[in-house]
Coordinates of C-alpha atoms and ligand atoms in Angstrom, one line a residue:
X1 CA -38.0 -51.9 0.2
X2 CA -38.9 -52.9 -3.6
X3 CA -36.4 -53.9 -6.1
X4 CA -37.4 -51.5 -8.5
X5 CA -38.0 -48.5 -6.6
X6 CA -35.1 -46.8 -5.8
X7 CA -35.4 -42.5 -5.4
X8 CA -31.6 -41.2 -5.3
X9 CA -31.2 -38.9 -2.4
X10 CA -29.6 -36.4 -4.9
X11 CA -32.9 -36.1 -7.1
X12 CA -35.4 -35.2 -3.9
X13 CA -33.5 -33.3 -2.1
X14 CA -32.8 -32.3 1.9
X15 CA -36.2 -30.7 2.4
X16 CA -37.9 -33.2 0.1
X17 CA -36.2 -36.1 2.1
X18 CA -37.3 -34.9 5.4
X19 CA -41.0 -34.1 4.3
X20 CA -41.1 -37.9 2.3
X21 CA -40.0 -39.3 6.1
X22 CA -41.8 -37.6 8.3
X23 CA -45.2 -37.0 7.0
X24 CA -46.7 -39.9 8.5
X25 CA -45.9 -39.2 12.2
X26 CA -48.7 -37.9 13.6
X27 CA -48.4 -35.7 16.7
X28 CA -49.7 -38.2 19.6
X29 CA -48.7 -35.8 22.7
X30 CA -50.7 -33.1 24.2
X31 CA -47.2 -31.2 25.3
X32 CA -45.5 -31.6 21.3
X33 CA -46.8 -27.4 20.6
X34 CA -44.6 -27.9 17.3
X35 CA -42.5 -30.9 16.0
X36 CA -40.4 -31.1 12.3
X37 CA -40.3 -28.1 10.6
X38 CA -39.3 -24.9 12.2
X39 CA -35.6 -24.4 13.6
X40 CA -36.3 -26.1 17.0
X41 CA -38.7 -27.9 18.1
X42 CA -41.4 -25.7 21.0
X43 CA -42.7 -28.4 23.5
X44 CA -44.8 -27.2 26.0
X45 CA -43.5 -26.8 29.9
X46 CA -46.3 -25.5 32.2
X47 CA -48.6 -23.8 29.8
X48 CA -47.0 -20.9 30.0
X49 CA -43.4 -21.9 29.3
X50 CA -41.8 -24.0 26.4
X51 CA -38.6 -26.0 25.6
X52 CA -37.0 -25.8 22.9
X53 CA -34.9 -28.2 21.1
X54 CA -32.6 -28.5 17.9
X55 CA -29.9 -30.8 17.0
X56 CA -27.6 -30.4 14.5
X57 CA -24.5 -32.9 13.1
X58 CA -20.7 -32.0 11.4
X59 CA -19.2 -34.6 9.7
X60 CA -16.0 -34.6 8.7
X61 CA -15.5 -34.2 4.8
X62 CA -18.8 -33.0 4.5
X63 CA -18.9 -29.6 6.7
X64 CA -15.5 -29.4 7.8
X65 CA -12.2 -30.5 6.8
X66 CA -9.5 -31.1 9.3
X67 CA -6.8 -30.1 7.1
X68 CA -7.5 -26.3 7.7
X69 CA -10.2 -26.5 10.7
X70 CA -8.4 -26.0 14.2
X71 CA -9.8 -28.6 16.1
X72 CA -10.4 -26.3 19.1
X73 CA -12.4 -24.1 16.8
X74 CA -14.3 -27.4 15.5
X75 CA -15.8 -27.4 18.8
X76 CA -17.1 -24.0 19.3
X77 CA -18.7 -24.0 15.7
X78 CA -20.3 -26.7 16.4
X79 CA -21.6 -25.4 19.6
X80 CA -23.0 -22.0 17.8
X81 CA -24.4 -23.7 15.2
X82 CA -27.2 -25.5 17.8
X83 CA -27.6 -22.4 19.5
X84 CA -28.3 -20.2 16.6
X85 CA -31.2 -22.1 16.1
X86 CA -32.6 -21.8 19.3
X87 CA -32.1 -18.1 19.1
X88 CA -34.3 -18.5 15.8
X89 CA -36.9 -19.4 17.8
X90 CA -36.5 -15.9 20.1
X91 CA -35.8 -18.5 22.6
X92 CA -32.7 -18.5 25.5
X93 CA -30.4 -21.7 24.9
X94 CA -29.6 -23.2 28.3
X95 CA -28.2 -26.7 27.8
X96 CA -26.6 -28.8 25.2
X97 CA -25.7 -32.2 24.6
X98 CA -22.9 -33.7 22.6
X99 CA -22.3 -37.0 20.8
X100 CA -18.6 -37.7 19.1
X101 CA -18.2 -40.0 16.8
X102 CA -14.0 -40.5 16.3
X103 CA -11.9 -43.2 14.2
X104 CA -9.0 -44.6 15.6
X105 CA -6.6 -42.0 14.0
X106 CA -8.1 -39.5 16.5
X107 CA -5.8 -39.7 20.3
X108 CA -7.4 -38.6 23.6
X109 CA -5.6 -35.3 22.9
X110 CA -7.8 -34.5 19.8
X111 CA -10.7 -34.6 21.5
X112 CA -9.8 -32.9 24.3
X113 CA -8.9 -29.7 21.8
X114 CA -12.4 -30.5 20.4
X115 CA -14.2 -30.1 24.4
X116 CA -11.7 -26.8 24.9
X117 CA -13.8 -25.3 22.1
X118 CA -16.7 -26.8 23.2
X119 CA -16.2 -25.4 26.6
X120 CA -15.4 -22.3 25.3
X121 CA -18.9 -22.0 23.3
X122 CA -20.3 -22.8 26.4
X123 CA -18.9 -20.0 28.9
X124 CA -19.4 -17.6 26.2
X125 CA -23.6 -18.4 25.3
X126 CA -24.1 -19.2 29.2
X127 CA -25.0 -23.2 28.7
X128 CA -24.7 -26.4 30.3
X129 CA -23.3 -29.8 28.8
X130 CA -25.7 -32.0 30.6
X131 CA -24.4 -35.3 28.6
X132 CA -24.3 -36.9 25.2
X133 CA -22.8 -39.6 23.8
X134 CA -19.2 -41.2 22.8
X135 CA -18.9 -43.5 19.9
X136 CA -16.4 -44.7 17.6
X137 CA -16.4 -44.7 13.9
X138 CA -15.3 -46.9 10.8
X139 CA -13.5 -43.4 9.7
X140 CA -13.5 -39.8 10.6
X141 CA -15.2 -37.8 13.3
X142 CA -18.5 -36.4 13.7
X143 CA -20.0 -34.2 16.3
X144 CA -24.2 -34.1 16.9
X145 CA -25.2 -31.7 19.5
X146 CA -28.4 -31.0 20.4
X147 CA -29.1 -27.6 22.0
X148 CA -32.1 -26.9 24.8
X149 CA -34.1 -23.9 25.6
X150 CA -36.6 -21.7 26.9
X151 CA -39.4 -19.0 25.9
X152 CA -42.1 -17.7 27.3
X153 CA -45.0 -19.7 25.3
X154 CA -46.4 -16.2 23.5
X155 CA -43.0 -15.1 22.6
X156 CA -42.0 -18.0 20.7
X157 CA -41.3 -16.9 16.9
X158 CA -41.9 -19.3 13.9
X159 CA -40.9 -19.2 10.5
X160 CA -44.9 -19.2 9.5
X161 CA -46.0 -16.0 10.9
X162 CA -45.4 -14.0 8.8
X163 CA -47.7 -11.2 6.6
X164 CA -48.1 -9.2 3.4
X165 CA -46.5 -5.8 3.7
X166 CA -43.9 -6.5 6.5
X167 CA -40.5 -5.6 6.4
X168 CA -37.9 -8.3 6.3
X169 CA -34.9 -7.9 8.2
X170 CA -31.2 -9.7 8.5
X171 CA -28.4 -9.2 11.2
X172 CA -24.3 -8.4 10.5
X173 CA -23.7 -9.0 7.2
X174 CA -23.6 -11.8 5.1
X175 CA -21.7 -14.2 2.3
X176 CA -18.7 -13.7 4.5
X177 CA -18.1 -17.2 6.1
X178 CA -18.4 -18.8 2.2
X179 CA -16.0 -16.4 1.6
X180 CA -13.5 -17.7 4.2
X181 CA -14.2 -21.0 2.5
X182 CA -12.7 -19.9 -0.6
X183 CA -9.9 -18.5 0.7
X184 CA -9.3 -21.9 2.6
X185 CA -10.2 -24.3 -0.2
X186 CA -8.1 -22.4 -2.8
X187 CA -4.8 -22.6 -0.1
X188 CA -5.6 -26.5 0.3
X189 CA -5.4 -27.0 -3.2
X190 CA -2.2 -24.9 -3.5
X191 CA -0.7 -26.8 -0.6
X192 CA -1.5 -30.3 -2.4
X193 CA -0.1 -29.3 -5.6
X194 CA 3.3 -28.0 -3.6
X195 CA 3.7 -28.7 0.1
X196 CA 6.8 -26.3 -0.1
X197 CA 4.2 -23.2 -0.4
X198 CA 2.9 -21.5 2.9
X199 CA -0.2 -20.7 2.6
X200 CA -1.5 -17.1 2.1
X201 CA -3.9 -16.0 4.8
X202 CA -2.6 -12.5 5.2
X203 CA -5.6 -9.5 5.2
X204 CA -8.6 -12.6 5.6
X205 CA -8.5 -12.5 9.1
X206 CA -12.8 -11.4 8.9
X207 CA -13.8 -13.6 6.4
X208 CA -11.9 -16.8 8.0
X209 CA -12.9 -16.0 10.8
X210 CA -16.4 -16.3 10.0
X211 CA -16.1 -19.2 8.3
X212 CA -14.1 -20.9 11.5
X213 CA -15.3 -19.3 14.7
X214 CA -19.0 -17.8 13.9
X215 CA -20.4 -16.2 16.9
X216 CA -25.0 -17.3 16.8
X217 CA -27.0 -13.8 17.6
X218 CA -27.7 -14.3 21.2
X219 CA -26.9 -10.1 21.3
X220 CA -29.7 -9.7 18.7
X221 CA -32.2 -11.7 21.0
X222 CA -31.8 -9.7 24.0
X223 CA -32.0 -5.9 21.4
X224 CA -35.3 -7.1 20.2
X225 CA -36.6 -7.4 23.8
X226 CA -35.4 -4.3 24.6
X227 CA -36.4 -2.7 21.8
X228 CA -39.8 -4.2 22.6
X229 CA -39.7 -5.7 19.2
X230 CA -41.3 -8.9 18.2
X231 CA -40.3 -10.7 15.1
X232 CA -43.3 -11.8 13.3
X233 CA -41.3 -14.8 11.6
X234 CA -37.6 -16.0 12.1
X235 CA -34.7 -18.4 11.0
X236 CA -31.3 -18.6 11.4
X237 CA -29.3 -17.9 8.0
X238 CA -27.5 -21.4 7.8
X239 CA -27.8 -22.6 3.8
X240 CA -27.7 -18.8 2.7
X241 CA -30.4 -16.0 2.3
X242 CA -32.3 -17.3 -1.2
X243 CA -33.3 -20.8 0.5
X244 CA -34.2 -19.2 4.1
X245 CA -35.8 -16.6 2.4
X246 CA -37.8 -19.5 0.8
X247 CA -38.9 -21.4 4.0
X248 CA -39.9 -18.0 5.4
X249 CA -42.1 -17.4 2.5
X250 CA -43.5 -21.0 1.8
X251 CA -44.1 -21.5 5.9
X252 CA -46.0 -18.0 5.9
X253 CA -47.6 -18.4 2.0
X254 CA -46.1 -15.3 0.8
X255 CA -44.7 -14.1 -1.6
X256 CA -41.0 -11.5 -0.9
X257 CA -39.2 -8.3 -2.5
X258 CA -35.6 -7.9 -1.7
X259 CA -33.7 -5.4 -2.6
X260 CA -29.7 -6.2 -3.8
X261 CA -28.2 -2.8 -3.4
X262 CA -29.7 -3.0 1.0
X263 CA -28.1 -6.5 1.7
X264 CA -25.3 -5.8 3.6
X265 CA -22.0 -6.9 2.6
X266 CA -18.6 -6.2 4.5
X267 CA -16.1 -4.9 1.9
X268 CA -13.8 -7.6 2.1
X269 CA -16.3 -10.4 0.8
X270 CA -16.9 -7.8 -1.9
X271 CA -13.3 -7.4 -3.0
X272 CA -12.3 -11.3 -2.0
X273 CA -16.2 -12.3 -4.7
X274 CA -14.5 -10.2 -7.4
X275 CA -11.0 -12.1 -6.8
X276 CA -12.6 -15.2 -6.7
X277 CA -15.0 -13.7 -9.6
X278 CA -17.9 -14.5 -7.9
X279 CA -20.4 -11.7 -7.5
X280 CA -20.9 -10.5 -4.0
X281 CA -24.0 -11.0 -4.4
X282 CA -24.1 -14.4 -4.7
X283 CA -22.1 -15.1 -1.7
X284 CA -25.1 -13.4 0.1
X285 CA -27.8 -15.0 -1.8
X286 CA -26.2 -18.5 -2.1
X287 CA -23.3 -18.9 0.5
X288 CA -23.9 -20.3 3.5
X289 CA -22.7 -21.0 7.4
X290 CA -23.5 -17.1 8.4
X291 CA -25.7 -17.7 11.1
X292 CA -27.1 -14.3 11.0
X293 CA -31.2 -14.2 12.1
X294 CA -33.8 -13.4 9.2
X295 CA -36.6 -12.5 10.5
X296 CA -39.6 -10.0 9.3
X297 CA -41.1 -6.8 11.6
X298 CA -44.6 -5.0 11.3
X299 CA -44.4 -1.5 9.9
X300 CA -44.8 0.3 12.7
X301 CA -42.1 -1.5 14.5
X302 CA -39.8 0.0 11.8
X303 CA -38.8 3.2 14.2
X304 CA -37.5 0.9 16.8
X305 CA -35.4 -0.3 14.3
X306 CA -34.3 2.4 12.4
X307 CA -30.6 3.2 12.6
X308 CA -29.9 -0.2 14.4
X309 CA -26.2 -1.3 13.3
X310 CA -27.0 -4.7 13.7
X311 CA -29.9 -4.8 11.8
X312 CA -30.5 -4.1 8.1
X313 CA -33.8 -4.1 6.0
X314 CA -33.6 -5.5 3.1
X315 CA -37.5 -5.9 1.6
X316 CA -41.1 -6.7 2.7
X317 CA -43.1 -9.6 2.4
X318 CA -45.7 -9.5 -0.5
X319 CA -48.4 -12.0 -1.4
X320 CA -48.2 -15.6 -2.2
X321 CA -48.8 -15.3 -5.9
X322 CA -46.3 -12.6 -6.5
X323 CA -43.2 -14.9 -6.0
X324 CA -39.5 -13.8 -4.8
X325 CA -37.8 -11.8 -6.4
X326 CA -33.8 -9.9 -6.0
X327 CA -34.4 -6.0 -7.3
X328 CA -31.0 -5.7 -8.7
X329 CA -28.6 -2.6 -8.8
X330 CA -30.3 -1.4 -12.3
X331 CA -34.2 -1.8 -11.0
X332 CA -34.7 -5.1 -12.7
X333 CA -36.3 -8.0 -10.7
X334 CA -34.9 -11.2 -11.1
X335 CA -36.3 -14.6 -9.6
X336 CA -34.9 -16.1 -7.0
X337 CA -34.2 -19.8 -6.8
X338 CA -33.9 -21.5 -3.4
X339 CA -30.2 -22.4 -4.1
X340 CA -29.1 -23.1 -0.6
X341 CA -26.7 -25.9 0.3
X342 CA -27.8 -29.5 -0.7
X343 CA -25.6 -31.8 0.8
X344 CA -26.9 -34.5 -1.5
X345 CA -25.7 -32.5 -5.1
Ligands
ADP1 P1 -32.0 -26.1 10.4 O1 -31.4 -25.7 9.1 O2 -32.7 -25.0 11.1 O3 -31.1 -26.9 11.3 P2 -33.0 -28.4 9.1 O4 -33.1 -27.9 7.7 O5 -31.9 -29.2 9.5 O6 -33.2 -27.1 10.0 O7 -34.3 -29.2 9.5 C1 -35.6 -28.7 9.2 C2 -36.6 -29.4 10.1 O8 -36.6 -30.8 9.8 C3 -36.3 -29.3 11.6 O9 -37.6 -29.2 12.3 C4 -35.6 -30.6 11.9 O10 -35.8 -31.0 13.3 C5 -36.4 -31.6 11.0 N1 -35.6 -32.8 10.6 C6 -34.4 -32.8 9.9 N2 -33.9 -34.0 9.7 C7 -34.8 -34.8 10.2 C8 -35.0 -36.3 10.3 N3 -34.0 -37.1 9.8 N4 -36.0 -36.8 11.0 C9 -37.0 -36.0 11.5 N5 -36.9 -34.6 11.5 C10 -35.9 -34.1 10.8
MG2 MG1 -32.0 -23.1 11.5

């Protein structure tokens, strides 16, 4: 490293950072189908079957704070949030492995809160722990998992495959769990300011728990296959629609039309935006932590879809040069900007 050159982390960004590190890495095995860029990575099994793989790390103070995070809860988040990717991949997740990193302030009893939730993540999405690893650290915790799974080769789903015209589709509803964060944040700062107050939780019980116990859309997975649908390009909605919306479109070189009065919203994100005077709409477009799937259909798939409560179009693709754009309420289309979470700013 040069004296003089020194890039901060904050000016180039998550994706930037990634890119600027791995571009040199050439793919030197016949089996690596897909390495950095997608949700998981697709390795091939037998030629006709893949693994797929994702790994994902929570570090204390920067996604979760123990003040207001049940540790048992810790755990199962932190389970859902590997799988979701797999499931962005229209994969099955089937194992996990989990690495702890815990200061002394944190007994045996901690962590065994931390493996009940863990354990519970894993009875309910049907996987394995098949190992892992158990440090310690200077201060604070942190939890890597990395999640494993299968496809069939052909019905793999990346975020590049996608094409002009098609209809681009979100599960649940969104801005919810950034909502819950809110909520939490703003009782923290009460509490600090006057220990005497108990903190106000009453009538948030969706939007915390969305922000605490999200559930990844293993249910959506198993519709589409039913439905005999297949997703032309998928993520998982982790850093909020806008920047998702953004890999979709830059991996497939389109362009995208959403639409703001179609994204759905539960009513209690709506009325606890407006509190918080935020606009609902930015909860959606810049929140985060939903885990909901984005993913586009062809046309003619759109009767299979039709009437789905768990699905929700929201726009179609369009072509490279036409940008993304947010129709708004009034028919005026506004830019978007890819103003996910960077844990950098
Ligand atoms: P997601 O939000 O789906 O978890 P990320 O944004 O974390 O995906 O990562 C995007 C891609 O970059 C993934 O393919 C991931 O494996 C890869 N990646 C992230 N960090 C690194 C790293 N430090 N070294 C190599 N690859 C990385
Ligand atoms: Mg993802």
């Amino acid at each position: 490293m040069s004296e003089e050159k020194r890039t901060s982390l904050e000016s180039i960004g998550e994706f930037g950072l990634i890119e600027e590190l791995t571009k040199n890495f050439k793919s030197k095995r016949e089996s690596t189908i897909y390495g950095v860029g997608d949700d998981a990575a697709v390795i091939d099994k037998d030629g006709e079957n893949v693994m797929l793989i994702s790994t994902d790390a929570l570090i204390e103070g920067i996604h979760f704070n123990l003040m207001y995070t049940p540790l048992m809860h810790l755990g199962y988040k932190a389970v859902v949030v590997n799988l979701s990717d797999i499931y962005a991949m229209n994969g099955t997740a089937e194992q996990i492995l989990v690495t702890i990193a815990a200061s002394s302030r944190f007994p045996k009893e901690a962590l065994e809160e931390l493996y009940k939730g863990i354990e519970k993540a894993c009875d309910f999405y049907e996987v394995d722990l098949v190992g892992g690893d158990t440090t310690s650290s200077v201060s604070g915790l942190m939890i890597s998992i990395t999640a494993i799974g299968t496809a069939k080769k052909e019905d793999v789903v990346y975020r590049s495959g996608g094409k002009e015209n098609e209809l681009i589709v979100v599960t649940g509803d969104l801005g919810a769990a950034y909502m819950g964060l809110q909520i939490l944040e703003r009782e923290r700062s009460v509490y600090k300011a006057n220990p005497e107050i108990q903190p106000d939780l009453d009538g948030y019980d969706y939007i915390l728990e969305r922000q605490l116990k999200p559930e990844a859309r293993k249910d959506i997975i198993k519709f589409l296959k039913e439905l005999d649908v297949k997703p032309t390009s998928m993520i998982d909605i982790s850093d909020g629609l806008a920047s998702e919306l953004f890999h979709l479109c830059n991996q497939s070189k389109l362009g995208a039309v959403i639409y703001d009065e179609k994204l759905p919203i539960d009513t209690s994100v709506s009325t606890t935006a407006i509190d918080f005077n935020i606009s609902p709409t930015t909860s959606v477009l810049n929140g985060g932590e939903d885990y909901e799937l984005l993913f586009s259909i062809k046309q003619e798939d759109f009767d299979k879809i039709k009437g789905n409560p768990h699905m929700t179009v929201i726009g179609h693709y369009t072509a490279k040069d036409s940008g993304l754009y947010l129709v708004d309420k009034q028919g005026s289309a506004i830019q978007l900007k890819a103003q996910g979470w960077n844990h950098f700013a």
